[in-house]
Coordinates of C-alpha atoms and ligand atoms in Angstrom, one line a residue:
M1 CA -32.8 -247.8 -4.4
T2 CA -33.7 -251.3 -5.5
E3 CA -34.4 -253.0 -2.2
G4 CA -38.1 -252.8 -2.5
P5 CA -41.2 -250.7 -2.9
S6 CA -41.0 -249.0 0.5
T7 CA -37.7 -247.4 -0.3
A8 CA -38.4 -246.0 -3.8
W9 CA -39.6 -242.6 -3.5
P10 CA -40.8 -240.6 -6.7
V11 CA -38.3 -238.0 -8.1
V12 CA -39.8 -234.8 -9.5
L13 CA -37.5 -232.9 -12.1
S14 CA -38.7 -229.4 -12.5
A15 CA -36.7 -226.5 -14.4
P16 CA -37.4 -223.4 -16.4
S17 CA -38.2 -224.3 -19.9
G18 CA -35.1 -225.2 -22.1
V19 CA -32.7 -226.2 -19.2
G20 CA -32.8 -229.8 -20.3
K21 CA -35.2 -231.7 -17.8
T22 CA -37.0 -233.8 -20.3
T23 CA -33.5 -234.9 -21.9
I24 CA -32.3 -235.8 -18.4
A25 CA -35.6 -237.7 -17.4
R26 CA -35.7 -239.7 -20.5
A27 CA -32.0 -240.6 -20.3
L28 CA -32.2 -241.8 -16.9
V29 CA -35.2 -243.9 -17.5
E30 CA -33.6 -245.4 -20.6
K31 CA -30.1 -246.2 -18.8
E32 CA -31.1 -247.4 -15.4
D33 CA -33.4 -250.3 -14.6
D34 CA -34.4 -248.8 -11.2
F35 CA -36.1 -245.7 -12.7
A36 CA -39.4 -245.6 -14.7
F37 CA -41.2 -242.6 -16.3
S38 CA -44.5 -241.4 -15.2
V39 CA -46.6 -240.8 -18.3
S40 CA -48.6 -237.5 -17.8
A41 CA -52.0 -236.8 -19.5
T42 CA -52.3 -233.5 -21.5
T43 CA -54.9 -231.7 -23.5
R44 CA -52.2 -230.4 -26.0
E45 CA -51.9 -231.6 -29.4
P46 CA -49.3 -234.5 -30.0
R47 CA -46.1 -233.2 -31.7
R48 CA -44.6 -235.1 -34.7
G49 CA -43.4 -238.6 -33.3
E50 CA -45.1 -238.4 -30.1
I51 CA -47.0 -241.6 -29.1
H52 CA -50.2 -241.9 -27.0
G53 CA -49.4 -243.6 -23.8
V54 CA -45.7 -243.4 -24.3
D55 CA -44.9 -239.7 -24.3
Y56 CA -48.4 -238.5 -22.9
W57 CA -51.9 -239.7 -22.7
F58 CA -53.4 -237.2 -25.1
L59 CA -56.9 -236.2 -24.0
S60 CA -59.7 -233.9 -25.0
E61 CA -60.5 -231.0 -22.5
A62 CA -63.8 -232.9 -21.5
E63 CA -62.0 -236.2 -21.0
F64 CA -59.3 -234.5 -18.8
R65 CA -61.8 -232.6 -16.7
A66 CA -63.9 -235.6 -16.0
K67 CA -60.8 -237.3 -14.7
V68 CA -60.2 -234.3 -12.6
D69 CA -63.7 -234.6 -11.1
Q70 CA -63.2 -238.4 -10.6
G71 CA -60.0 -237.6 -8.5
E72 CA -57.8 -239.5 -10.9
F73 CA -54.7 -237.0 -10.9
A74 CA -52.2 -236.9 -8.2
E75 CA -51.6 -233.3 -9.4
W76 CA -52.6 -231.2 -12.4
A77 CA -52.2 -227.7 -13.7
P78 CA -52.7 -225.4 -16.7
V79 CA -49.4 -224.9 -18.4
H80 CA -48.9 -222.6 -21.4
G81 CA -52.7 -222.6 -22.1
D82 CA -53.1 -226.5 -21.9
L83 CA -53.9 -228.9 -19.1
Y84 CA -51.3 -231.3 -17.7
G85 CA -51.7 -233.9 -15.0
T86 CA -50.1 -237.0 -13.4
P87 CA -52.5 -239.7 -13.3
R88 CA -52.4 -241.6 -10.0
K89 CA -52.4 -244.9 -12.1
S90 CA -49.3 -243.7 -13.9
L91 CA -47.5 -243.3 -10.5
L92 CA -48.6 -246.7 -9.3
E93 CA -47.7 -248.6 -12.4
A94 CA -44.4 -247.0 -12.9
G95 CA -43.4 -247.6 -9.5
R96 CA -44.1 -251.3 -9.7
G97 CA -41.1 -253.6 -8.4
G98 CA -39.9 -250.7 -6.3
R99 CA -38.6 -248.4 -9.1
H100 CA -38.3 -244.8 -8.8
V101 CA -40.9 -242.9 -10.6
V102 CA -39.5 -239.9 -12.6
L103 CA -41.9 -237.0 -13.0
D104 CA -41.1 -234.5 -15.7
I105 CA -43.6 -231.7 -14.5
D106 CA -43.9 -228.0 -14.0
V107 CA -43.2 -226.2 -10.7
Q108 CA -47.0 -225.9 -9.9
G109 CA -47.3 -229.8 -10.2
A110 CA -44.1 -230.3 -8.2
L111 CA -45.6 -228.2 -5.3
Q112 CA -48.7 -230.4 -5.3
I113 CA -46.8 -233.6 -5.2
R114 CA -45.0 -232.2 -2.2
E115 CA -48.4 -232.2 -0.4
A116 CA -49.7 -235.4 -1.9
V117 CA -46.6 -237.5 -1.7
P118 CA -44.5 -236.2 1.1
E119 CA -41.7 -238.7 0.6
A120 CA -41.0 -237.3 -3.0
L121 CA -37.7 -236.0 -3.8
L122 CA -38.1 -232.5 -5.6
L123 CA -34.9 -231.7 -7.8
F124 CA -34.6 -228.4 -9.5
I125 CA -32.4 -228.4 -12.6
L126 CA -30.6 -225.1 -13.5
P127 CA -28.5 -223.9 -16.4
P128 CA -24.9 -223.2 -15.8
S129 CA -25.6 -219.3 -16.5
V130 CA -28.3 -216.9 -17.6
E131 CA -26.3 -216.6 -20.9
S132 CA -26.5 -220.4 -21.6
L133 CA -30.4 -220.4 -20.7
F134 CA -30.6 -217.4 -23.2
R135 CA -28.8 -219.4 -25.9
R136 CA -30.8 -222.6 -25.3
L137 CA -34.0 -220.6 -25.7
T138 CA -32.9 -218.7 -28.7
G139 CA -31.1 -221.9 -30.1
R140 CA -33.2 -222.1 -33.2
G141 CA -32.9 -218.5 -34.0
T142 CA -36.4 -218.1 -34.8
E143 CA -37.7 -216.9 -31.4
K144 CA -39.9 -213.6 -31.6
E145 CA -39.2 -210.9 -29.0
G146 CA -42.7 -211.6 -27.4
T147 CA -42.4 -215.4 -27.3
L148 CA -38.8 -215.0 -25.6
R149 CA -40.1 -212.6 -23.2
R150 CA -43.1 -214.9 -22.2
R151 CA -40.6 -217.7 -21.7
L152 CA -38.3 -215.6 -19.6
N153 CA -41.3 -214.6 -17.4
T154 CA -42.4 -218.0 -17.1
A155 CA -38.8 -219.0 -16.1
L156 CA -39.2 -216.3 -13.4
H157 CA -42.2 -217.6 -11.9
E158 CA -40.6 -221.2 -11.8
L159 CA -37.6 -219.9 -10.1
E160 CA -39.7 -218.1 -7.4
A161 CA -40.8 -221.4 -6.1
A162 CA -37.1 -222.9 -6.0
A163 CA -37.1 -222.6 -2.2
A164 CA -39.6 -225.6 -1.9
F165 CA -37.1 -227.9 -3.8
D166 CA -34.8 -230.4 -2.0
F167 CA -31.7 -230.2 -4.2
F168 CA -30.4 -228.1 -7.2
V169 CA -28.6 -229.7 -10.1
I170 CA -26.6 -227.6 -12.8
N171 CA -27.0 -229.0 -16.2
E172 CA -23.7 -228.1 -17.8
D173 CA -22.3 -231.4 -18.9
L174 CA -25.3 -233.5 -19.7
D175 CA -23.7 -236.9 -18.7
A176 CA -22.6 -235.5 -15.3
A177 CA -26.1 -234.0 -14.7
I178 CA -27.8 -237.3 -15.4
S179 CA -25.3 -239.2 -13.0
E180 CA -25.9 -236.5 -10.3
V181 CA -29.8 -236.9 -10.6
R182 CA -29.4 -240.6 -10.5
D183 CA -27.3 -240.5 -7.3
L184 CA -29.4 -238.1 -5.5
A185 CA -32.5 -240.0 -6.4
R186 CA -31.1 -243.2 -5.2
T187 CA -29.7 -242.1 -2.0
G188 CA -31.9 -239.0 -1.2
K189 CA -28.9 -237.3 0.1
A190 CA -26.3 -234.8 -1.1
P191 CA -22.8 -236.2 -1.9
P192 CA -19.9 -235.3 0.5
G193 CA -19.0 -232.3 -1.8
G194 CA -22.6 -231.1 -2.0
P195 CA -24.8 -231.1 -5.1
S196 CA -23.6 -229.0 -8.1
G197 CA -26.2 -226.3 -7.5
K198 CA -27.5 -224.2 -4.6
L199 CA -30.6 -222.1 -3.9
E200 CA -28.4 -219.2 -4.3
D201 CA -27.7 -220.2 -7.9
A202 CA -31.5 -220.1 -8.5
K203 CA -31.6 -216.6 -7.0
D204 CA -28.7 -215.4 -9.1
L205 CA -30.5 -216.8 -12.2
L206 CA -33.6 -214.9 -11.2
E207 CA -31.7 -211.5 -11.0
G208 CA -29.9 -212.2 -14.3
I209 CA -33.3 -212.8 -16.1
N210 CA -34.8 -209.7 -14.5
A211 CA -31.8 -207.7 -15.9
L212 CA -32.4 -209.2 -19.3
L213 CA -36.1 -208.3 -19.3
E214 CA -35.2 -204.6 -18.4
R215 CA -33.4 -204.4 -21.8
D216 CA -35.4 -202.7 -24.6
Q217 CA -34.8 -205.4 -27.1
L218 CA -33.7 -209.0 -26.6
V219 CA -33.4 -210.2 -30.2
E220 CA -33.1 -208.7 -33.6
D221 CA -36.5 -208.1 -35.1
N222 CA -37.6 -211.1 -37.3
Ligands
LIG301 P1 -36.7 -228.8 -21.0 O1 -37.4 -230.1 -20.9 O2 -36.1 -228.4 -19.7 O3 -37.6 -227.8 -21.7 P2 -35.1 -230.3 -23.0 O4 -34.7 -231.5 -22.4 O5 -36.1 -230.2 -24.1 O6 -35.4 -229.0 -22.0 O7 -33.8 -229.6 -23.6 C1 -33.8 -228.3 -24.3 C2 -32.5 -228.3 -25.4 O8 -31.3 -228.2 -24.6 C3 -32.5 -229.7 -26.2 O9 -32.1 -229.3 -27.5 C4 -31.3 -230.4 -25.6 O10 -30.6 -231.5 -26.4 C5 -30.4 -229.4 -25.0 N1 -29.6 -229.6 -23.9 C6 -30.0 -230.3 -22.7 N2 -28.9 -230.5 -21.9 C7 -28.0 -229.9 -22.5 C8 -26.6 -229.7 -22.0 N3 -26.1 -230.2 -20.8 N4 -25.7 -229.0 -22.8 C9 -26.1 -228.5 -24.0 N5 -27.6 -228.7 -24.5 C10 -28.4 -229.3 -23.7
LIG302 P1 -44.4 -230.0 -23.1 O1 -45.8 -229.6 -23.7 O2 -43.4 -229.1 -23.7 O3 -44.1 -231.5 -23.2 O4 -44.4 -229.6 -21.6 C1 -44.8 -228.4 -21.1 C2 -44.6 -228.3 -19.6 O5 -45.5 -229.0 -19.0 C3 -43.2 -228.7 -19.1 O6 -42.7 -227.8 -18.1 C4 -43.6 -230.1 -18.5 O7 -42.6 -230.4 -17.5 C5 -45.0 -229.7 -18.0 N1 -45.7 -231.0 -17.6 C6 -45.6 -232.2 -18.3 N2 -46.4 -233.0 -17.7 C7 -47.0 -232.5 -16.7 C8 -47.8 -232.9 -15.6 O8 -48.3 -234.0 -15.6 N3 -48.1 -232.0 -14.6 C9 -47.6 -230.7 -14.7 N4 -48.0 -229.9 -13.6 N5 -46.9 -230.2 -15.6 C10 -46.5 -231.2 -16.6

C-alpha cells in the first residue's frame, strides 16, 4: 500500500532456517519502493561482509541488555545462543513515508510482534517439501550429524507455532515467492485462488521432519 502511513502494516517473515526468508526479505526491499527493511540488533559476531547498521546493529551483550531494560525493543529473543531484537526506532524509521516494514525474525519474535503490533501481517515461508528443506540444509555438504539434527529440531519448534500466522507461502520458485509475499503484504488478503501454502503444509512438514529425525543416521560421517 502506498496511500499513507495509516495503511502500511509491518510484514513479518518467519520460516525454518534455510527456507529462504532472508533472500525474499532483501529482494523485496531492493525491488519495491513501498517496502523497507527493519534492521535488527544482535549480540552475534558480524559475518564477513556484514555492515553495522545495514545488516544488523552489532551490540555487546551489556549494550543489548541495557536497551532491553530501557524498553527499546518491540520484541527480542535468544536465537542459537545469541540475543536478537527489533529496535522500536528501526520500525519507526523504516516505516516513514507509509512504507511496509519487513521484519526477518524468528518465530518467538513474530509472536511478540503479534501482541505489540496487532495490525502486523505474519507470513510463514515454507519449503516445497521436506526433501528440499533437507537439501538446502545440507547444501554445502559439510554439515555434521549433530548440527543437522539441531537445525531440524529448531525447524520443528518453529513449525509448532505456525497456527498463529496469517498466511503460508511456499518458496519453490524464488521470483514467484517474492511476488506472492509482495502482493499479500500490500493487500493483506489472500488472492482469489488462495495463497500457495496452507497450515496443512506446515503440519505435513512437521511430520516429515519427525520421520527424518527417527532415522539412525542422516548424513555420512564427516
Ligand atoms: P533463511 O533466511 O530462511 O535461513 P536464506 O535466505 O539464507 O534462508 O536461503 C538459504 C539458501 O537457499 C540460500 O543459499 C538461498 O540462495 C537459497 N534459496 C532461497 N530461495 C530459494 C529457492 N526458491 N530455490 C532454491 N534455493 C533457494
Ligand atoms: P542470522 O544470525 O543467521 O542472521 O539469524 C538467525 C535467526 O535470528 C534468523 O531466524 C533470523 O530471522 C532471526 N532474527 C534476526 N533478527 C531478529 C530479531 O530482531 N528478532 C528475533 N526474534 N529474531 C531475529
